[in-house]
XYZ file of C-alpha atoms in Angstrom:
296
model
C -101.645 13.840 15.923
C -102.157 10.214 16.978
C -99.782 7.748 15.344
C -101.567 5.256 13.046
C -99.917 2.369 14.929
C -101.552 3.556 18.144
C -104.964 3.770 16.474
C -104.457 0.283 15.065
C -103.514 -1.046 18.510
C -106.542 0.672 20.072
C -108.915 -1.376 17.898
C -107.660 -4.607 19.545
C -106.712 -6.154 16.154
C -106.230 -9.610 17.702
C -109.958 -9.648 18.524
C -111.218 -8.768 15.047
C -111.567 -12.429 14.059
C -114.812 -12.212 16.051
C -116.291 -10.171 13.186
C -114.263 -11.639 10.304
C -115.097 -15.309 10.897
C -118.918 -14.978 10.911
C -118.774 -12.968 7.679
C -116.633 -15.665 6.057
C -118.922 -18.417 7.355
C -122.128 -16.714 6.213
C -120.635 -16.107 2.774
C -119.523 -19.744 2.500
C -123.037 -20.917 3.402
C -124.360 -18.744 0.568
C -122.324 -20.786 -1.933
C -125.020 -23.450 -1.711
C -127.368 -20.978 -3.381
C -125.285 -18.604 -5.480
C -121.796 -17.589 -6.575
C -119.949 -15.027 -4.471
C -120.385 -11.362 -5.262
C -116.930 -10.183 -4.236
C -117.841 -6.494 -4.037
C -120.673 -7.264 -1.637
C -118.445 -9.630 0.341
C -115.702 -7.029 0.798
C -118.197 -4.342 1.811
C -119.813 -6.689 4.328
C -116.422 -7.638 5.756
C -115.210 -4.043 5.986
C -118.482 -2.891 7.534
C -118.376 -5.649 10.162
C -114.746 -4.889 11.059
C -115.430 -1.133 11.311
C -118.401 -1.866 13.571
C -116.322 -4.037 15.896
C -113.508 -1.470 15.976
C -116.013 1.202 16.993
C -117.473 -1.112 19.631
C -114.050 -1.943 21.077
C -113.024 1.701 21.356
C -116.291 3.008 22.763
C -116.388 0.122 25.238
C -112.850 0.941 26.368
C -113.889 4.550 26.907
C -116.966 3.779 29.007
C -115.229 1.004 30.967
C -112.522 3.538 31.822
C -115.039 6.205 32.824
C -117.006 3.749 34.971
C -113.896 2.431 36.697
C -113.985 -1.064 35.205
C -110.542 -0.618 33.618
C -108.189 0.530 36.333
C -104.442 0.990 35.630
C -102.710 -2.367 35.504
C -105.934 -4.310 35.169
C -106.218 -7.468 33.061
C -108.747 -5.907 30.706
C -107.925 -5.582 26.992
C -107.846 -1.792 27.245
C -104.321 -0.448 26.875
C -103.928 2.858 25.075
C -105.603 4.887 27.834
C -103.621 3.123 30.554
C -100.372 3.781 28.671
C -101.451 7.405 27.993
C -101.039 6.887 24.239
C -104.556 8.268 23.715
C -106.758 10.339 25.984
C -110.190 8.936 26.902
C -111.809 11.573 24.666
C -109.602 10.597 21.718
C -110.557 6.938 22.205
C -114.258 7.861 22.277
C -114.089 10.077 19.172
C -112.094 7.455 17.261
C -114.756 4.892 18.168
C -117.484 7.192 16.825
C -115.501 7.630 13.595
C -115.373 3.860 13.120
C -119.113 3.653 13.824
C -119.690 6.361 11.204
C -117.613 4.464 8.661
C -119.618 1.305 9.346
C -122.850 3.270 8.803
C -121.588 4.541 5.437
C -120.687 1.003 4.357
C -124.061 -0.220 5.618
C -125.912 2.376 3.548
C -123.963 1.326 0.447
C -124.900 -2.304 1.124
C -128.514 -1.270 1.612
C -128.496 0.452 -1.784
C -127.022 -2.684 -3.372
C -129.043 -5.389 -1.614
C -132.157 -3.820 -0.078
C -133.514 -2.585 3.275
C -133.208 -5.940 5.097
C -129.589 -4.966 5.808
C -130.894 -2.153 8.013
C -132.790 -4.612 10.218
C -129.499 -6.436 10.783
C -127.097 -3.502 10.915
C -129.060 -1.098 13.119
C -129.530 -3.545 16.048
C -125.849 -4.503 15.797
C -124.836 -0.828 15.904
C -127.073 -0.117 18.897
C -125.746 -3.156 20.770
C -122.175 -2.090 19.987
C -122.689 1.387 21.460
C -124.982 0.600 24.365
C -122.964 -2.440 25.403
C -121.213 -0.185 27.919
C -122.748 3.266 27.311
C -125.185 4.935 29.718
C -126.433 3.670 33.079
C -128.517 1.070 31.232
C -125.473 -0.493 29.534
C -126.130 -4.074 28.418
C -122.852 -5.400 29.811
C -123.559 -3.793 33.201
C -127.087 -5.179 33.504
C -126.667 -8.891 32.815
C -127.404 -8.719 29.071
C -123.892 -8.623 27.597
C -123.604 -12.272 26.628
C -127.058 -12.490 25.051
C -126.563 -9.227 23.153
C -123.189 -10.234 21.704
C -124.282 -13.794 21.005
C -127.252 -12.550 18.997
C -125.288 -9.948 17.016
C -121.714 -11.173 16.463
C -122.901 -14.755 16.891
C -126.091 -14.873 14.801
C -126.801 -11.638 12.897
C -123.291 -11.350 11.443
C -123.629 -14.811 9.862
C -127.216 -14.254 8.728
C -126.436 -10.792 7.355
C -123.448 -12.038 5.365
C -125.601 -14.819 3.911
C -128.345 -12.345 3.009
C -126.072 -9.864 1.220
C -125.057 -12.678 -1.127
C -128.390 -14.453 -1.670
C -130.959 -11.725 -0.861
C -132.778 -14.463 1.054
C -133.100 -15.639 4.634
C -133.906 -19.107 5.920
C -134.062 -20.834 9.286
C -131.180 -23.181 8.475
C -128.752 -20.262 8.394
C -129.904 -19.118 11.833
C -129.375 -22.644 13.145
C -125.973 -22.968 11.447
C -124.817 -19.866 13.350
C -125.488 -21.421 16.776
C -121.949 -22.822 17.381
C -120.452 -19.415 16.605
C -122.951 -17.714 18.911
C -122.168 -20.073 21.787
C -118.438 -19.409 21.474
C -118.961 -15.642 21.357
C -120.981 -15.945 24.560
C -118.299 -18.201 26.058
C -115.641 -15.522 25.507
C -117.702 -12.936 27.350
C -118.576 -15.377 30.104
C -114.896 -16.235 30.589
C -114.237 -12.504 30.882
C -116.978 -12.218 33.506
C -115.583 -15.183 35.454
C -112.204 -13.440 35.564
C -113.746 -10.166 36.714
C -116.236 -11.771 39.128
C -114.971 -9.885 42.189
C -114.012 -6.562 40.583
C -117.346 -6.308 38.724
C -119.194 -6.466 42.045
C -117.000 -3.718 43.452
C -118.033 -1.272 40.719
C -121.687 -2.346 40.644
C -121.479 -4.140 37.311
C -124.113 -6.870 37.018
C -123.279 -9.867 34.828
C -124.908 -13.264 34.471
C -122.015 -14.706 36.477
C -122.690 -12.272 39.280
C -126.420 -13.001 39.209
C -126.234 -16.794 39.319
C -123.161 -17.192 41.541
C -119.847 -19.000 41.286
C -121.026 -22.609 41.046
C -123.729 -21.971 38.462
C -121.323 -19.758 36.494
C -118.959 -22.676 36.052
C -121.866 -24.862 34.903
C -122.818 -22.210 32.359
C -119.267 -22.185 31.013
C -119.508 -25.962 30.528
C -122.831 -25.557 28.705
C -121.473 -22.885 26.349
C -118.183 -24.634 25.544
C -119.449 -28.197 25.179
C -122.719 -27.011 23.664
C -120.678 -25.681 20.753
C -119.606 -29.195 19.812
C -122.974 -30.795 20.539
C -124.699 -28.259 18.291
C -122.094 -28.834 15.561
C -122.774 -32.583 15.556
C -126.528 -31.926 15.567
C -126.257 -29.582 12.574
C -124.347 -32.206 10.604
C -126.835 -34.927 11.644
C -129.703 -32.720 10.406
C -127.876 -32.131 7.086
C -127.731 -28.399 7.724
C -123.929 -28.544 7.591
C -121.831 -31.022 5.583
C -119.919 -33.834 7.301
C -116.679 -32.034 6.513
C -117.706 -29.308 9.004
C -116.889 -31.778 11.783
C -113.201 -31.008 11.239
C -113.786 -28.112 13.657
C -114.235 -30.686 16.425
C -110.488 -31.271 16.557
C -110.316 -28.052 18.618
C -112.014 -29.834 21.538
C -108.726 -30.154 23.538
C -108.489 -26.326 23.618
C -112.005 -26.162 25.042
C -111.223 -28.799 27.652
C -108.042 -26.974 28.699
C -109.971 -23.728 29.131
C -112.636 -25.525 31.147
C -110.021 -27.204 33.325
C -108.587 -23.845 34.313
C -111.967 -22.152 34.779
C -113.350 -24.767 37.162
C -110.217 -25.110 39.271
C -109.516 -21.531 40.390
C -110.939 -18.065 40.991
C -107.530 -16.388 40.691
C -107.853 -13.617 38.091
C -104.522 -14.212 36.340
C -105.323 -17.903 35.868
C -108.826 -17.140 34.638
C -107.273 -14.696 32.188
C -105.548 -17.725 30.637
C -108.934 -19.425 30.303
C -110.229 -16.287 28.581
C -107.285 -16.341 26.182
C -107.873 -19.995 25.387
C -111.564 -19.323 24.741
C -110.740 -16.505 22.331
C -108.197 -18.764 20.620
C -110.840 -21.486 20.446
C -113.298 -19.166 18.709
C -110.700 -18.341 16.070
C -109.483 -21.934 15.534
C -112.966 -23.448 15.584
C -114.263 -20.754 13.236
C -111.451 -21.135 10.713
C -111.774 -24.914 10.639
C -115.564 -24.694 10.419
C -115.206 -22.390 7.401
C -112.663 -24.708 5.758
C -114.711 -27.822 6.438
C -117.997 -26.307 5.314
C -116.408 -24.893 2.144
C -114.872 -28.291 1.365
C -118.201 -30.033 1.870
C -120.065 -27.588 -0.351
C -117.495 -27.718 -3.160
C -117.355 -31.526 -3.077
């Protein structure tokens, strides 16, 4: 019997803000059109968290099988390395979380309509095939785009839809800063693993475009987050109060400073940590600012 604390640790709880924040943001955007349906909100939040937990576990399993997560590596995987769970247990637990997310998704579909399926099914497929099979997205240069479009865009759009039962282009545009930061996290991970990924035959955008261009891409993703935020406010898609998220810029600059000054894995791991922290801080402040602007 696996201890619940071990299962909790295996889900990488510190990373779950990546699914929580877009749900909060999409729900806040919906306040411009309707009042919050709390039952729908909680189901959407739980479903998104279950989906990310399943993704994290299944990814850990396939990264281990493919040799991407060797003992003592800097990857987020830990329970297999510490022998707290066997690879099979990690895989089965991931499938259980996926199953739970499907159940929640079907309940949401019954409550809000079939559009949820067009958002949930692609997200589920991306979560599983991110590292599964020889055609894994993360191993064939598609990891950043896949995660940016699901956790970055669809999670926000889906949360908005479950509240309003409507979709509009402004919501897609409003999700761009979140999408860029999600992609930045994965790109920082790929910068850190630049050499080891090549050794195991893992193809990432960083590996395809080379070291110099990879650093330029990191600049584009990090600074593009703030440029897009200002543009969204200028276009009246987000309220002026949303600009409070811009106070996180020093975190972005610190991460960039590290990433462009070294190729030492332990140092780049710090840049990855700062990027993940940035996503959380930026997302929380964006939610607070947007909510304040809508209520005022």
